mmCIF file of C-alpha atoms in Angstrom:
data_model
loop_
_atom_site.group_PDB
_atom_site.id
_atom_site.type_symbol
_atom_site.label_atom_id
_atom_site.label_comp_id
_atom_site.label_asym_id
_atom_site.label_seq_id
_atom_site.Cartn_x
_atom_site.Cartn_y
_atom_site.Cartn_z
ATOM 1 C CA UNK H 30 -121.270 -104.926 -275.632
ATOM 2 C CA UNK H 31 -119.035 -107.430 -277.415
ATOM 3 C CA UNK H 32 -120.626 -110.378 -275.653
ATOM 4 C CA UNK H 33 -124.051 -109.424 -277.049
ATOM 5 C CA UNK H 34 -122.580 -109.163 -280.524
ATOM 6 C CA UNK H 35 -120.944 -112.554 -280.182
ATOM 7 C CA UNK H 36 -124.231 -114.084 -279.034
ATOM 8 C CA UNK H 37 -126.108 -112.421 -281.864
ATOM 9 C CA UNK H 38 -123.560 -113.713 -284.346
ATOM 10 C CA UNK H 39 -123.775 -117.259 -283.027
ATOM 11 C CA UNK H 40 -127.579 -117.020 -283.026
ATOM 12 C CA UNK H 41 -127.585 -115.912 -286.645
ATOM 13 C CA UNK H 42 -125.149 -118.728 -287.512
ATOM 14 C CA UNK H 43 -127.479 -121.190 -285.759
ATOM 15 C CA UNK H 44 -130.440 -119.731 -287.670
ATOM 16 C CA UNK H 45 -128.581 -120.023 -290.935
ATOM 17 C CA UNK H 46 -127.660 -123.598 -290.028
ATOM 18 C CA UNK H 47 -131.237 -124.603 -289.240
ATOM 19 C CA UNK H 48 -132.386 -122.913 -292.446
ATOM 20 C CA UNK H 49 -129.887 -125.029 -294.387
ATOM 21 C CA UNK H 50 -131.036 -128.153 -292.522
ATOM 22 C CA UNK H 51 -134.679 -127.396 -293.317
ATOM 23 C CA UNK H 52 -133.854 -126.837 -296.976
ATOM 24 C CA UNK H 53 -131.858 -130.106 -297.082
ATOM 25 C CA UNK H 54 -134.868 -131.945 -295.613
ATOM 26 C CA UNK H 55 -137.171 -130.282 -298.161
ATOM 27 C CA UNK H 56 -134.862 -131.244 -301.051
ATOM 28 C CA UNK H 57 -134.534 -134.874 -299.901
ATOM 29 C CA UNK H 58 -138.310 -135.000 -299.576
ATOM 30 C CA UNK H 59 -138.752 -133.542 -303.083
ATOM 31 C CA UNK H 60 -136.468 -136.302 -304.444
ATOM 32 C CA UNK H 61 -138.209 -139.081 -302.503
ATOM 33 C CA UNK H 62 -141.626 -137.999 -303.749
ATOM 34 C CA UNK H 63 -140.502 -137.688 -307.388
ATOM 35 C CA UNK H 64 -138.331 -140.683 -308.255
ATOM 36 C CA UNK H 65 -138.620 -139.946 -311.997
ATOM 37 C CA UNK H 66 -137.143 -136.490 -311.499
ATOM 38 C CA UNK H 67 -134.667 -137.339 -308.724
ATOM 39 C CA UNK H 68 -131.521 -137.864 -310.801
ATOM 40 C CA UNK H 69 -132.276 -134.743 -312.860
ATOM 41 C CA UNK H 70 -132.642 -132.660 -309.683
ATOM 42 C CA UNK H 71 -129.236 -133.932 -308.529
ATOM 43 C CA UNK H 72 -127.640 -133.218 -311.907
ATOM 44 C CA UNK H 73 -128.945 -129.667 -312.131
ATOM 45 C CA UNK H 74 -127.817 -128.902 -308.553
ATOM 46 C CA UNK H 75 -124.353 -130.188 -309.446
ATOM 47 C CA UNK H 76 -124.356 -128.290 -312.767
ATOM 48 C CA UNK H 77 -125.154 -125.010 -310.986
ATOM 49 C CA UNK H 78 -122.227 -125.254 -308.556
ATOM 50 C CA UNK H 79 -120.722 -122.934 -311.157
ATOM 51 C CA UNK H 80 -123.040 -119.959 -311.678
ATOM 52 C CA UNK H 81 -125.091 -120.598 -314.828
ATOM 53 C CA UNK H 82 -127.475 -118.627 -316.995
ATOM 54 C CA UNK H 83 -131.034 -119.938 -316.745
ATOM 55 C CA UNK H 84 -131.015 -120.891 -320.443
ATOM 56 C CA UNK H 85 -127.843 -122.978 -319.949
ATOM 57 C CA UNK H 86 -129.405 -124.852 -317.044
ATOM 58 C CA UNK H 87 -132.621 -125.419 -319.016
ATOM 59 C CA UNK H 88 -130.656 -126.852 -321.951
ATOM 60 C CA UNK H 89 -128.726 -129.122 -319.583
ATOM 61 C CA UNK H 90 -131.951 -130.434 -317.998
ATOM 62 C CA UNK H 91 -133.521 -131.050 -321.431
ATOM 63 C CA UNK H 92 -130.477 -133.154 -322.394
ATOM 64 C CA UNK H 93 -130.621 -135.358 -319.245
ATOM 65 C CA UNK H 94 -131.382 -139.023 -319.897
ATOM 66 C CA UNK H 95 -134.870 -139.706 -318.638
ATOM 67 C CA UNK H 96 -135.996 -136.092 -319.108
ATOM 68 C CA UNK H 97 -138.729 -137.061 -321.586
ATOM 69 C CA UNK H 98 -140.310 -139.325 -318.937
ATOM 70 C CA UNK H 99 -140.830 -136.481 -316.453
ATOM 71 C CA UNK H 100 -143.622 -134.734 -318.398
ATOM 72 C CA UNK H 101 -142.329 -131.411 -317.007
ATOM 73 C CA UNK H 102 -140.633 -128.431 -318.621
ATOM 74 C CA UNK H 103 -136.971 -127.816 -317.764
ATOM 75 C CA UNK H 104 -138.061 -124.512 -316.202
ATOM 76 C CA UNK H 105 -140.554 -126.270 -313.884
ATOM 77 C CA UNK H 106 -137.950 -128.806 -312.730
ATOM 78 C CA UNK H 107 -135.424 -126.029 -311.998
ATOM 79 C CA UNK H 108 -138.087 -123.958 -310.212
ATOM 80 C CA UNK H 109 -138.879 -126.942 -307.948
ATOM 81 C CA UNK H 110 -135.240 -127.012 -306.810
ATOM 82 C CA UNK H 111 -135.167 -123.200 -306.380
ATOM 83 C CA UNK H 112 -138.446 -123.246 -304.388
ATOM 84 C CA UNK H 113 -137.003 -125.882 -302.047
ATOM 85 C CA UNK H 114 -133.813 -123.908 -301.403
ATOM 86 C CA UNK H 115 -131.371 -125.969 -303.472
ATOM 87 C CA UNK H 116 -130.403 -123.265 -305.948
ATOM 88 C CA UNK H 117 -130.216 -119.469 -305.568
ATOM 89 C CA UNK H 118 -131.953 -117.466 -308.273
ATOM 90 C CA UNK H 119 -130.482 -114.092 -309.295
ATOM 91 C CA UNK H 120 -131.590 -111.332 -311.643
ATOM 92 C CA UNK H 121 -128.772 -110.236 -313.951
ATOM 93 C CA UNK H 122 -128.206 -107.259 -316.228
ATOM 94 C CA UNK H 123 -127.127 -107.241 -319.868
ATOM 95 C CA UNK H 124 -123.499 -107.767 -318.806
ATOM 96 C CA UNK H 125 -124.472 -110.806 -316.735
ATOM 97 C CA UNK H 126 -123.820 -109.025 -313.416
ATOM 98 C CA UNK H 127 -126.148 -109.705 -310.507
ATOM 99 C CA UNK H 128 -128.632 -106.908 -309.794
ATOM 100 C CA UNK H 129 -128.452 -106.346 -306.042
ATOM 101 C CA UNK H 130 -131.001 -104.525 -303.893
ATOM 102 C CA UNK H 131 -128.438 -101.668 -303.646
ATOM 103 C CA UNK H 132 -128.481 -101.231 -307.420
ATOM 104 C CA UNK H 133 -132.275 -101.049 -307.399
ATOM 105 C CA UNK H 134 -132.352 -98.447 -304.628
ATOM 106 C CA UNK H 135 -133.716 -95.159 -305.939
ATOM 107 C CA UNK H 136 -134.990 -96.663 -309.189
ATOM 108 C CA UNK H 137 -138.651 -96.820 -310.110
ATOM 109 C CA UNK H 138 -140.132 -100.290 -310.564
ATOM 110 C CA UNK H 139 -140.037 -99.803 -314.325
ATOM 111 C CA UNK H 140 -136.381 -98.776 -314.286
ATOM 112 C CA UNK H 141 -135.515 -101.742 -312.067
ATOM 113 C CA UNK H 142 -137.393 -104.065 -314.457
ATOM 114 C CA UNK H 143 -135.525 -102.580 -317.412
ATOM 115 C CA UNK H 144 -132.215 -103.499 -315.784
ATOM 116 C CA UNK H 145 -133.135 -107.182 -315.722
ATOM 117 C CA UNK H 146 -131.892 -108.959 -318.839
ATOM 118 C CA UNK H 147 -132.050 -112.512 -317.531
ATOM 119 C CA UNK H 148 -131.542 -114.873 -314.624
ATOM 120 C CA UNK H 149 -128.611 -116.745 -313.178
ATOM 121 C CA UNK H 150 -128.587 -119.808 -310.957
ATOM 122 C CA UNK H 151 -126.102 -120.917 -308.341
ATOM 123 C CA UNK H 152 -126.217 -123.899 -305.996
ATOM 124 C CA UNK H 153 -126.845 -123.165 -302.314
ATOM 125 C CA UNK H 154 -125.175 -124.800 -299.296
ATOM 126 C CA UNK H 155 -128.321 -126.863 -298.814
ATOM 127 C CA UNK H 156 -128.183 -127.964 -302.447
ATOM 128 C CA UNK H 157 -124.568 -129.085 -302.041
ATOM 129 C CA UNK H 158 -125.386 -130.999 -298.850
ATOM 130 C CA UNK H 159 -128.406 -132.749 -300.409
ATOM 131 C CA UNK H 160 -126.219 -133.694 -303.382
ATOM 132 C CA UNK H 161 -123.611 -135.231 -301.075
ATOM 133 C CA UNK H 162 -126.231 -137.224 -299.181
ATOM 134 C CA UNK H 163 -127.935 -138.431 -302.357
ATOM 135 C CA UNK H 164 -124.813 -138.929 -304.459
ATOM 136 C CA UNK H 165 -125.231 -141.986 -306.708
ATOM 137 C CA UNK H 166 -121.746 -143.159 -305.658
ATOM 138 C CA UNK H 167 -122.874 -143.200 -302.056
ATOM 139 C CA UNK H 168 -126.214 -144.928 -302.765
ATOM 140 C CA UNK H 169 -124.535 -147.541 -304.987
ATOM 141 C CA UNK H 170 -121.816 -148.300 -302.435
ATOM 142 C CA UNK H 171 -124.518 -148.841 -299.803
ATOM 143 C CA UNK H 172 -126.356 -151.170 -302.165
ATOM 144 C CA UNK H 173 -123.181 -153.130 -302.940
ATOM 145 C CA UNK H 174 -122.187 -153.371 -299.263
ATOM 146 C CA UNK H 175 -125.604 -154.766 -298.297
ATOM 147 C CA UNK H 176 -125.161 -157.854 -300.462
ATOM 148 C CA UNK H 177 -121.548 -158.532 -301.491
ATOM 149 C CA UNK H 178 -122.653 -161.807 -303.133
ATOM 150 C CA UNK H 179 -124.616 -159.769 -305.685
ATOM 151 C CA UNK H 180 -121.840 -157.304 -306.458
ATOM 152 C CA UNK H 181 -120.524 -159.220 -309.481
ATOM 153 C CA UNK H 182 -123.995 -159.311 -311.022
ATOM 154 C CA UNK H 183 -124.547 -155.590 -310.435
ATOM 155 C CA UNK H 184 -121.206 -154.749 -312.036
ATOM 156 C CA UNK H 185 -121.892 -157.060 -315.007
ATOM 157 C CA UNK H 186 -125.210 -155.276 -315.608
ATOM 158 C CA UNK H 187 -123.498 -151.862 -315.479
ATOM 159 C CA UNK H 188 -120.852 -153.072 -317.965
ATOM 160 C CA UNK H 189 -123.461 -154.559 -320.302
ATOM 161 C CA UNK H 190 -125.409 -151.288 -320.234
ATOM 162 C CA UNK H 191 -122.562 -149.067 -321.407
ATOM 163 C CA UNK H 192 -124.792 -149.104 -324.521
ATOM 164 C CA UNK H 193 -128.603 -149.046 -324.040
ATOM 165 C CA UNK H 194 -129.957 -152.582 -323.537
ATOM 166 C CA UNK H 195 -133.374 -154.170 -323.568
ATOM 167 C CA UNK H 196 -134.655 -155.642 -320.321
ATOM 168 C CA UNK H 197 -134.498 -159.031 -322.079
ATOM 169 C CA UNK H 198 -130.713 -158.729 -322.509
ATOM 170 C CA UNK H 199 -130.282 -157.945 -318.807
ATOM 171 C CA UNK H 200 -132.604 -160.802 -317.874
ATOM 172 C CA UNK H 201 -130.474 -163.236 -319.897
ATOM 173 C CA UNK H 202 -127.305 -161.972 -318.230
ATOM 174 C CA UNK H 203 -128.743 -162.369 -314.715
ATOM 175 C CA UNK H 204 -130.156 -165.841 -315.446
ATOM 176 C CA UNK H 205 -126.812 -166.958 -316.854
ATOM 177 C CA UNK H 206 -124.715 -165.437 -314.099
ATOM 178 C CA UNK H 207 -124.980 -168.679 -312.127
ATOM 179 C CA UNK H 208 -124.753 -166.642 -308.959
ATOM 180 C CA UNK H 209 -126.768 -167.899 -306.001
ATOM 181 C CA UNK H 210 -129.270 -165.068 -306.074
ATOM 182 C CA UNK H 211 -131.982 -165.540 -303.505
ATOM 183 C CA UNK H 212 -133.844 -163.071 -301.360
ATOM 184 C CA UNK H 213 -132.575 -163.135 -297.789
ATOM 185 C CA UNK H 214 -136.066 -162.458 -296.443
ATOM 186 C CA UNK H 215 -138.159 -164.914 -298.474
ATOM 187 C CA UNK H 216 -135.529 -167.424 -299.622
ATOM 188 C CA UNK H 217 -137.051 -167.153 -303.114
ATOM 189 C CA UNK H 218 -134.956 -166.471 -306.221
ATOM 190 C CA UNK H 219 -134.466 -162.787 -307.015
ATOM 191 C CA UNK H 220 -135.977 -161.707 -310.314
ATOM 192 C CA UNK H 221 -133.808 -159.851 -312.848
ATOM 193 C CA UNK H 222 -136.193 -156.895 -312.428
ATOM 194 C CA UNK H 223 -134.985 -156.610 -308.809
ATOM 195 C CA UNK H 224 -131.444 -155.830 -309.982
ATOM 196 C CA UNK H 225 -132.596 -153.264 -312.522
ATOM 197 C CA UNK H 226 -134.895 -151.637 -309.988
ATOM 198 C CA UNK H 227 -132.186 -151.359 -307.304
ATOM 199 C CA UNK H 228 -129.596 -149.987 -309.735
ATOM 200 C CA UNK H 229 -132.086 -147.433 -311.039
ATOM 201 C CA UNK H 230 -133.080 -146.341 -307.524
ATOM 202 C CA UNK H 231 -129.440 -145.832 -306.594
ATOM 203 C CA UNK H 232 -128.602 -143.772 -309.686
ATOM 204 C CA UNK H 233 -126.619 -146.475 -311.495
ATOM 205 C CA UNK H 234 -128.997 -147.142 -314.409
ATOM 206 C CA UNK H 235 -131.376 -144.892 -316.294
ATOM 207 C CA UNK H 236 -133.994 -145.631 -318.945
ATOM 208 C CA UNK H 237 -133.020 -143.824 -322.136
ATOM 209 C CA UNK H 238 -134.382 -145.760 -325.167
ATOM 210 C CA UNK H 239 -133.089 -148.809 -323.318
ATOM 211 C CA UNK H 240 -131.420 -149.375 -319.945
ATOM 212 C CA UNK H 241 -128.186 -147.414 -319.842
ATOM 213 C CA UNK H 242 -125.498 -147.165 -317.174
ATOM 214 C CA UNK H 243 -125.086 -143.643 -315.774
ATOM 215 C CA UNK H 244 -121.685 -141.937 -315.900
ATOM 216 C CA UNK H 245 -121.404 -142.215 -312.113
ATOM 217 C CA UNK H 246 -122.408 -145.889 -312.185
ATOM 218 C CA UNK H 247 -119.822 -146.746 -314.841
ATOM 219 C CA UNK H 248 -117.063 -144.823 -313.069
ATOM 220 C CA UNK H 249 -117.755 -146.583 -309.770
ATOM 221 C CA UNK H 250 -117.878 -150.023 -311.429
ATOM 222 C CA UNK H 251 -114.473 -149.378 -313.046
ATOM 223 C CA UNK H 252 -113.098 -148.401 -309.651
ATOM 224 C CA UNK H 253 -114.474 -151.439 -307.801
ATOM 225 C CA UNK H 254 -113.852 -154.113 -310.415
ATOM 226 C CA UNK H 255 -110.024 -154.403 -310.012
ATOM 227 C CA UNK H 256 -110.400 -154.911 -306.259
ATOM 228 C CA UNK H 257 -112.518 -158.035 -306.898
ATOM 229 C CA UNK H 258 -109.835 -159.946 -308.763
ATOM 230 C CA UNK H 259 -108.261 -161.491 -305.655
#
C-alpha cells in the first residue's frame, strides 16, 4: 500500500544521498591526490553548472592558469571528474538536445550512433557539494583564521601578485614586512616559501609564468582588507 511506497521512496532518497556522498568523497580524494590539477577540477565543475558543450569545457580547461603544468589533455581532466561523479555526461543531437534512452528505443545501434552529434556536460549534485567544500574562499578563510598575525602578509602577497611575480619579489616583500613571523611549532622563522605554499594550496595563488593571485584570492583580499583598518 501507500506505506510501502513511502518507504520505497525514502529508501531510494537514502540511496541517492549515499551515492552523492560517495561521489563527493571520490572527488575530494581525486583533488587531494592531484594537487596540480585540483584548482582546474574545481573550475571545470563550476563552469559546467550551466550545461556546456564538451568543446566549450575543453577550451575553458586549456585556458586555466596552471594547465600546462598538468601534462594532461583537457579531455582527460574532464573525464576524471566525470568518472568520479562530479559532472554528468550526455549525448546530444545536431540541435544540441539530449538523446534519452526513450529516443533510442526501437533504433538500431547504427541509427542511435547516427543521432549523436556531440556531448554535453552538466555538474552533478556531488560536484556542487565538492565545490562548496573545496571552495578557495573557504580554504583561504580557514588559513587566515588559523594565524591572524600573518593575515597582513598574506594579503600583501595577493596584492603584489595581481600581476605575475617572481618568487624573489615575494621573498623581498615577506622579509621586509617586519611582521613577527615565526612557526608556532618550532619557534623558527617562517620562510617566504611557506607563505607561497599555503596560498597556493588554498587556491589563492597559481603559477602562471610567475606567481599570480587567483580571481577568488583577489576578491577575498579586497573584501577582508577594509575590515583590518581599525
